[in-house]
Coordinates of C-alpha atoms and ligand atoms in Angstrom, one line a residue:
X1129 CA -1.5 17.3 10.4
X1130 CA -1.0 18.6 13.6
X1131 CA -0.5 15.1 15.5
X1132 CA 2.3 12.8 14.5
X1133 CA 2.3 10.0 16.5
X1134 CA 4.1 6.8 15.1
X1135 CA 1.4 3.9 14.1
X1136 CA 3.5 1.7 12.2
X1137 CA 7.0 1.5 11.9
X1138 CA 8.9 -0.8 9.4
X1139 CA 12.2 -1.7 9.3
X1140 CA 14.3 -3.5 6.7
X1141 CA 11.2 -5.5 5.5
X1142 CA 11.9 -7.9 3.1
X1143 CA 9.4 -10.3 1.6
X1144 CA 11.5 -13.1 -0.9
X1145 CA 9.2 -15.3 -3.0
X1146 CA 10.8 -18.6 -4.0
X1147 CA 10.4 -19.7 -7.4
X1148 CA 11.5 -23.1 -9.4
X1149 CA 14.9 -22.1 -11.1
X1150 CA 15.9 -23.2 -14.3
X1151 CA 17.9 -26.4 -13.3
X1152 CA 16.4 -29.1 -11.4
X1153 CA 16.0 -28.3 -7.5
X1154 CA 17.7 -24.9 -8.2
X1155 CA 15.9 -22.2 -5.9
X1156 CA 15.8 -18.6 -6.8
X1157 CA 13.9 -15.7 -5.3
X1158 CA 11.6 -13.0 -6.4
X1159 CA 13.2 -10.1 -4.2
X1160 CA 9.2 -8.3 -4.0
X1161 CA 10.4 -5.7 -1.1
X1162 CA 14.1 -5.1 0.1
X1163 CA 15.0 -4.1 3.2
X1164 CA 12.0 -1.1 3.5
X1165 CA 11.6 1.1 6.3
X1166 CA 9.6 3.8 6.9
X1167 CA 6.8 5.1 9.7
X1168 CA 3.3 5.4 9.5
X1169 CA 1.7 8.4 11.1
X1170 CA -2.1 8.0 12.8
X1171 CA -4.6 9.3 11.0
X1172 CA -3.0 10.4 8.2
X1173 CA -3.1 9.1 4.1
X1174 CA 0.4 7.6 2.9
X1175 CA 0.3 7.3 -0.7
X1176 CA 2.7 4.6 -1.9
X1177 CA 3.3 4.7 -6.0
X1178 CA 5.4 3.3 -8.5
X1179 CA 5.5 1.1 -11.9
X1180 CA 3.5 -2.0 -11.6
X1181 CA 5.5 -4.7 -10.2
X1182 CA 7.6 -2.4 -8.1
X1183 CA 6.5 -4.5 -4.8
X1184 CA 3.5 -2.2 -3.3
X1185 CA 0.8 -5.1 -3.1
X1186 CA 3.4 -7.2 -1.7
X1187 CA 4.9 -4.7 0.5
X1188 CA 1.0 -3.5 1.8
X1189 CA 0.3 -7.3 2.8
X1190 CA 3.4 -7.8 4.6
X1191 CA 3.0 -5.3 6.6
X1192 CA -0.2 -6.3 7.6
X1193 CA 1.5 -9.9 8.4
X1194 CA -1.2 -11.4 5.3
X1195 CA 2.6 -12.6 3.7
X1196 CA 4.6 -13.4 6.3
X1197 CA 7.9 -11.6 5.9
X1198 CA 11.3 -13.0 5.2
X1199 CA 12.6 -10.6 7.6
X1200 CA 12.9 -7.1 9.5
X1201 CA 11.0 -5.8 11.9
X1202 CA 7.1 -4.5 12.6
X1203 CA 5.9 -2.3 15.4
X1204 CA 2.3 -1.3 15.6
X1205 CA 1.4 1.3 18.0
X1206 CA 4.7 0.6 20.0
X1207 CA 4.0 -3.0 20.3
X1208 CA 6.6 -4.9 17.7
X1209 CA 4.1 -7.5 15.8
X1210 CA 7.0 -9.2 14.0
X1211 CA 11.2 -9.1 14.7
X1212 CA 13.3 -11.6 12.9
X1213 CA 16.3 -11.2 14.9
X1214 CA 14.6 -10.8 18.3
X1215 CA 12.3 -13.7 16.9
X1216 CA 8.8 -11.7 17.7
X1217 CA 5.9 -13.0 16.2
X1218 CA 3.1 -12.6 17.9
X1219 CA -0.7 -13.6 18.1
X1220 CA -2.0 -11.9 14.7
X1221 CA -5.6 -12.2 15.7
X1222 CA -6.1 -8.7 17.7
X1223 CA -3.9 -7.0 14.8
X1224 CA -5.7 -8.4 11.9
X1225 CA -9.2 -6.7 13.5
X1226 CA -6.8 -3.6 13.4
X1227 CA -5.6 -3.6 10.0
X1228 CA -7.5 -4.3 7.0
X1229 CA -7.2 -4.6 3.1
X1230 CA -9.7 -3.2 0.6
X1231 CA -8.6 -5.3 -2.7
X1232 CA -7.6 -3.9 -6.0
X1233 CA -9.9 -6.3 -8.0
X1234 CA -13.4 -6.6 -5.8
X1235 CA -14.6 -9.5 -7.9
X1236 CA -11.8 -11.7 -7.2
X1237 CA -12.0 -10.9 -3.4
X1238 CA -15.3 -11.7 -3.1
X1239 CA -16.8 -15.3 -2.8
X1240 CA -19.5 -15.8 -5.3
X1241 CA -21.0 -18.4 -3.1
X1242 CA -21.9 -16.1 -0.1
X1243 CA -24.4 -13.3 -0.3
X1244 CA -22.6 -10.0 0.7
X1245 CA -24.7 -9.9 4.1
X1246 CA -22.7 -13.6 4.7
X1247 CA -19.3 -11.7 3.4
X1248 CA -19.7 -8.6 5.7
X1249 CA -21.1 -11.1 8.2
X1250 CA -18.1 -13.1 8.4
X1251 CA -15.9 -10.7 9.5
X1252 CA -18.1 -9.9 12.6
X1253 CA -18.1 -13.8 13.3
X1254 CA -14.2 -14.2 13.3
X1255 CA -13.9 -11.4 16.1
X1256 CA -17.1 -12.5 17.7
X1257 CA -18.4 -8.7 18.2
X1258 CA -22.2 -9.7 18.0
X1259 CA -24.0 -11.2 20.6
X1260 CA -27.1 -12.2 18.9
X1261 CA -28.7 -12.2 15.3
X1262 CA -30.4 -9.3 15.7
X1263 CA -27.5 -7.4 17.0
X1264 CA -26.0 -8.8 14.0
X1265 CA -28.2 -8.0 11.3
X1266 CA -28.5 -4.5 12.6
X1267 CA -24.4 -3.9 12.2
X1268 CA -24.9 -5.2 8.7
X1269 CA -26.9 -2.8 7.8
X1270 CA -25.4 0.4 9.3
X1271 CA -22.4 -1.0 7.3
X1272 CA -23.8 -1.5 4.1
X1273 CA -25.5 2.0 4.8
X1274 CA -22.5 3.4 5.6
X1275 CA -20.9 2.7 2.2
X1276 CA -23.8 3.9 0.3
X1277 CA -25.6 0.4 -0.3
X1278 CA -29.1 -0.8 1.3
X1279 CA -30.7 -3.3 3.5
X1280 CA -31.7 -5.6 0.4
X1281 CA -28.4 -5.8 -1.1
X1282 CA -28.0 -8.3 2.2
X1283 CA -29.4 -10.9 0.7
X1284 CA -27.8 -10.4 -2.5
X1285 CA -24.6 -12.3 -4.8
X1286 CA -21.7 -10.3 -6.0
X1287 CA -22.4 -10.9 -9.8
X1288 CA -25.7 -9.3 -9.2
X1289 CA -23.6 -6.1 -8.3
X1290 CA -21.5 -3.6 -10.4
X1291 CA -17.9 -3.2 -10.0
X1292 CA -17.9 -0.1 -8.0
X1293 CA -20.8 -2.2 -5.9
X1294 CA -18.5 -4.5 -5.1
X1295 CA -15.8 -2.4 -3.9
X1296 CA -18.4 -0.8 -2.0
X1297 CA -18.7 -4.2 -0.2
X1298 CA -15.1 -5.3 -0.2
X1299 CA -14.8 -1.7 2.2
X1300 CA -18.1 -2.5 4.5
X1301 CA -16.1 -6.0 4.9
X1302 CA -12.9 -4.3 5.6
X1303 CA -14.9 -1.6 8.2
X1304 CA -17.0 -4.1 10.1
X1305 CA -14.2 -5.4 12.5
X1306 CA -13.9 -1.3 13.4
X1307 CA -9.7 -1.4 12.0
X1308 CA -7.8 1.5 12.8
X1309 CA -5.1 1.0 9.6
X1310 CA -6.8 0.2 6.1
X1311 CA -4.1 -1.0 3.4
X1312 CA -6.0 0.6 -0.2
X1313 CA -4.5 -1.8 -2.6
X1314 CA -5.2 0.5 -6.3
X1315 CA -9.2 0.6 -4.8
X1316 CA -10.2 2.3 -7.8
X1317 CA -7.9 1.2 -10.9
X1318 CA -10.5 -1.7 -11.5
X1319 CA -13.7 0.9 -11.6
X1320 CA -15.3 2.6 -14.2
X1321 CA -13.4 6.1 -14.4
X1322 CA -17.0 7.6 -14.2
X1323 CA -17.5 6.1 -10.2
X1324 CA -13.4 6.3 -9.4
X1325 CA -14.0 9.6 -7.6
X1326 CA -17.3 8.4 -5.5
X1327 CA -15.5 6.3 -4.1
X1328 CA -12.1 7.7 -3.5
X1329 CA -14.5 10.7 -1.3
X1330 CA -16.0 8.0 0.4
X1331 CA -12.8 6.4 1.9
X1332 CA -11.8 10.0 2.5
X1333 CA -15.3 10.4 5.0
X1334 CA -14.8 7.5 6.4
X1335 CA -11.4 8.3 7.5
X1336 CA -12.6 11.7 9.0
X1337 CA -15.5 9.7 10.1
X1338 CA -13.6 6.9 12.0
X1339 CA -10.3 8.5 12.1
X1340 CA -8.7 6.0 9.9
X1341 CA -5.5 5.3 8.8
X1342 CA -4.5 4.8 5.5
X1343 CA -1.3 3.2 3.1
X1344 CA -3.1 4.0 -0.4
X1345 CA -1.7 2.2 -3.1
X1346 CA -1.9 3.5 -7.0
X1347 CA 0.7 3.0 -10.0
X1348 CA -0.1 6.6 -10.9
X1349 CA 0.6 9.6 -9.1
X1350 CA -1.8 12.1 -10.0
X1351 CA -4.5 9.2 -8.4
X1352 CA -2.9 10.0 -4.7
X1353 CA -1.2 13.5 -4.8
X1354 CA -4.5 14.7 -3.6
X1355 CA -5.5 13.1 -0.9
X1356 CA -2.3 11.7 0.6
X1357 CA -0.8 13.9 3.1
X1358 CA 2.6 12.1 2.4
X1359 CA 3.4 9.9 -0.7
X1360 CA 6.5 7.5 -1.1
X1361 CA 7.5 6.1 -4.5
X1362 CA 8.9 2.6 -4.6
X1363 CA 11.2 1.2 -7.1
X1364 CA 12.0 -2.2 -7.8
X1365 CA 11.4 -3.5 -3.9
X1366 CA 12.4 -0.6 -2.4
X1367 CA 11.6 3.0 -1.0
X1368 CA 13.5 5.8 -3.2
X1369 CA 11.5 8.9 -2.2
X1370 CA 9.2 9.6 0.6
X1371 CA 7.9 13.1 1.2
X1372 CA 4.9 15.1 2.5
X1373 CA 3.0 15.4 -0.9
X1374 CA 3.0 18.6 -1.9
X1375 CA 7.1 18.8 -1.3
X1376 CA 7.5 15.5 -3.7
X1377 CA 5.8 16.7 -6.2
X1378 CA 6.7 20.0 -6.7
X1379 CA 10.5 19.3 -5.5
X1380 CA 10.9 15.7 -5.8
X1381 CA 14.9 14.7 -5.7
X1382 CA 15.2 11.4 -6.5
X1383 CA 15.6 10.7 -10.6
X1384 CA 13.3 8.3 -10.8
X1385 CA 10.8 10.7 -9.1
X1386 CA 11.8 12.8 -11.3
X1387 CA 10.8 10.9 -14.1
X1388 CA 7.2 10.0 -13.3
X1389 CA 6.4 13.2 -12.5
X1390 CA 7.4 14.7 -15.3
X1391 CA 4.8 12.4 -17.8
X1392 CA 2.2 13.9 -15.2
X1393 CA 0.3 16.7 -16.6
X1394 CA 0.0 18.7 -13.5
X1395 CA -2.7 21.8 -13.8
X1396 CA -1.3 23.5 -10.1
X1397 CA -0.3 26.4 -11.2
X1398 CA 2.0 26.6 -7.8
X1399 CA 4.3 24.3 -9.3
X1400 CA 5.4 26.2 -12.2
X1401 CA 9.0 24.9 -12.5
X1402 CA 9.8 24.6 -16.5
X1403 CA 9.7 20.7 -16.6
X1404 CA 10.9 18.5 -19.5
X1405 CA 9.4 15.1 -19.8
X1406 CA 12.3 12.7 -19.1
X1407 CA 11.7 9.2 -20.6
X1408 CA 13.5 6.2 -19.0
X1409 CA 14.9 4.0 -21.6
X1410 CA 14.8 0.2 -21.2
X1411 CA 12.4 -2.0 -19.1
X1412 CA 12.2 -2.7 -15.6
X1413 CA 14.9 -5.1 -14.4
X1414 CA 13.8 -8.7 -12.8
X1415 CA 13.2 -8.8 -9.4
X1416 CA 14.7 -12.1 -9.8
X1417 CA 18.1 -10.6 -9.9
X1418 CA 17.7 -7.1 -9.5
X1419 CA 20.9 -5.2 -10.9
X1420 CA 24.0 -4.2 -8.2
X1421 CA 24.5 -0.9 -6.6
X1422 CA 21.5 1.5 -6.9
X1423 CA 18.3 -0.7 -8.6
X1424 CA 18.1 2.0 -11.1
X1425 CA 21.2 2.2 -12.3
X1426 CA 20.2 0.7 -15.4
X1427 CA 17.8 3.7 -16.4
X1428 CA 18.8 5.9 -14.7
X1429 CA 20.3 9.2 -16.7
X1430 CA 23.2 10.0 -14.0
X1431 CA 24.8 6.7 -13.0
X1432 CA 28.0 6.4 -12.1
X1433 CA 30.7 3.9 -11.5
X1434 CA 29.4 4.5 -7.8
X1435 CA 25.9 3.6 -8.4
X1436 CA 27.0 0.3 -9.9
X1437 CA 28.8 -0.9 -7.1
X1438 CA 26.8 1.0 -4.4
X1439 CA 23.5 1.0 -3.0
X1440 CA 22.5 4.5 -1.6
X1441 CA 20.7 4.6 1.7
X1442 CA 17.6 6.2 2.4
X1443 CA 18.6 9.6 4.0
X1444 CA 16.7 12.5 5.3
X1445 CA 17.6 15.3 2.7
X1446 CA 16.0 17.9 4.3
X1447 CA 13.2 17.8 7.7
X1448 CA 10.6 15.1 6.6
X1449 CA 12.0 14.4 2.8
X1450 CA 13.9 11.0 2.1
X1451 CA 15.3 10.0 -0.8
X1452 CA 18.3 7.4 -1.4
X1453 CA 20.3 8.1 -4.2
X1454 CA 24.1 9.1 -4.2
X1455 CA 23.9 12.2 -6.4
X1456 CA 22.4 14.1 -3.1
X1457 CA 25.5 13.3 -0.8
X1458 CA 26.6 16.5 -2.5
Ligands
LIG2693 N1 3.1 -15.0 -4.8 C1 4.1 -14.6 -5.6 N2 5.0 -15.5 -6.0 C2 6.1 -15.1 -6.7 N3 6.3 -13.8 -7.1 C3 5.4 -12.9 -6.8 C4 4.2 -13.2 -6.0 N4 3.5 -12.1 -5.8 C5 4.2 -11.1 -6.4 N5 5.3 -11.6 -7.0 C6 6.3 -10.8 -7.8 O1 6.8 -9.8 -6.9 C7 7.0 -8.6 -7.6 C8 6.2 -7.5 -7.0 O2 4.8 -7.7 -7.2 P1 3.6 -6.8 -6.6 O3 3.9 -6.6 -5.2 O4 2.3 -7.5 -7.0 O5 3.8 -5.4 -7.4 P2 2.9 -4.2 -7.6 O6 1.7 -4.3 -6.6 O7 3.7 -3.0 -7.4 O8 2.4 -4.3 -9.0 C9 6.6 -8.9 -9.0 O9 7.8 -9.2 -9.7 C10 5.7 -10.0 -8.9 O10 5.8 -10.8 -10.1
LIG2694 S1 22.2 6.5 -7.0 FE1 23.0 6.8 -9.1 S2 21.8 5.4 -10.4 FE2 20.7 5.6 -8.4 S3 19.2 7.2 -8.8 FE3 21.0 8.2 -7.9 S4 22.3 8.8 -9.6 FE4 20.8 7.4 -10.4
LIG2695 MG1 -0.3 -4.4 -7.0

């Protein structure tokens, strides 16, 4: 990427769910994302992976303000959207046309009671860009055109539709308000593996086609190495690696890196370092009460007393490559 201008920039973003604790009006939290920050570069594909229930739905919609954080900052294209300590939180409605979700399960985000003209329609309605019906009807169908459906599907219910239909519809609902950021939430895991790559080449058209941005989500790595130009792995709430893609997966630092990538077959023969498959013992810790020091402390094969006691920072290793984890301080 030649360009690298900043389009979103998070700071210690945290999103906290409360739950019901085990004694009467005891309150506990879900810690989903702690203290996150990273930057977003226009135009380009940020991959974000890691174990399921490491905090990437949760992290994806807070950025786009659909979970309001618990705190840290948000700055979209220079303009901060949310600031807990300067108390920013502005106006969403001009954002949300801006950034968009495409859903992991398209059945679920779809109302079975509207026909997907209505669901594609709706989105044009909330940001008033048609004038009349006509005007109206015509967008619809450049948009269901655009993701490979037809006119008739307008009048049509999602059960009548496959699941890679549906998706196919979730994205024409996310693409009618024109966004500039799309948040990918796993678009694919829920498809049939036979349709997975149609529509992973769509989304990458469209983003030539519309210069889109993208945060694509996936729990598995070798679902994003291709088409993100940088990918960050997340564990337990937060950001432990984050490099350009090719750099992370042929060189990635951080253990836990480590350790997905090496249960990932990976047929490049560039990356021909001799790699043994490291297998992490025990589960993942609660978010509930995430252990002390590092989070990975508890799996990980080179804690120390440090890593119990300390949590490492995210740090730039070398130009572009992050990683937090006290075994690089050298
Ligand atoms: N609405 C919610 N209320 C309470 N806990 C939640 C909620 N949403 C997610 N969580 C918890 O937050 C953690 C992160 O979840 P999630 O962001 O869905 O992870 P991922 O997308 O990586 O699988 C999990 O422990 C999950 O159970
Ligand atoms: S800080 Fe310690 S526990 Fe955490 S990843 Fe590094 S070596 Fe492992
Ligand atoms: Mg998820």
């Amino acid at each position: 990427m030649n360009e690298q201008k900043v389009l979103l920039e998070i700071e210690n973003l945290r999103k906290y769910f409360p739950v019901k604790g085990e004694k009467l009006f005891q309150k506990k939290y879900v810690q989903a994302v702690e203290s996150v920050s990273f930057s977003i570069f226009r135009g380009e594909t940020l991959g974000l992976v890691g174990e399921s229930g490491c905090g990437k739905t949760t992290l994806g919609r807070t950025i786009i303000r659909l979970y309001e954080p618990t705190s840290g900052r948000i700055v979209y294209d220079g303009t901060p959207i949310y600031d807990s300590e300067q108390k920013i939180s502005v106006d969403m409605l001009p954002y949300r046309r801006k950034m968009q979700i495409i859903f992991q399960d398209p059945s679920a985000s779809l109302d079975p009671r509207m026909t997907v003209g209505e669901i594609v329609g709706e989105a044009l309605d909330i940001h008033k860009l048609c004038t009349n019906k006509t005007e109206r009807r015509e967008r619809i169908n450049t948009l269901l055109d655009e993701v490979g459906l037809n006119t008739e599907h307008a009048n049509r219910f999602p059960h009548e539709f496959s699941g890679g239909q549906q998706q196919r519809v979730g994205i024409a609902r996310a693409l009618a308000v024109e966004p500039e950021f799309i948040v990918c939430d796993e678009p694919i895991s829920a498809l049939d593996v036979s349709i997975q790559s149609q529509v992973v080449n769509m989304l990458e058209d469209l983003q030539v086609e519309k210069h889109l941005t993208y945060l694509f989500i996936a729990h598995d790595i070798s679902v994003v190495r291709h088409i993100s130009n940088r990918i960050g792995v997340m564990y337990l709430g937060q950001m432990v690696e984050l490099a350009e893609s090719y750099e992370l997966c042929s060189h990635p630092v951080h253990p836990y890196t480590q350790s997905l990538l090496s249960a990932v077959p990976i047929p490049d023969p560039d990356v021909t370092r001799a790699r043994q498959r490291i297998l992490l013992e025990g589960d993942i810790p609660s978010p509930l009460n995430p252990p002390t020091g590092c989070r990975f402390h508890t799996r990980c094969p080179y804690a120390t007393e440090r890593c119990r006691q300390e949590q490492p920072k995210l740090k730039e290793q070398s130009p572009g490559h992050f990683a937090a984890c006290h075994l690089l301080d050298g």
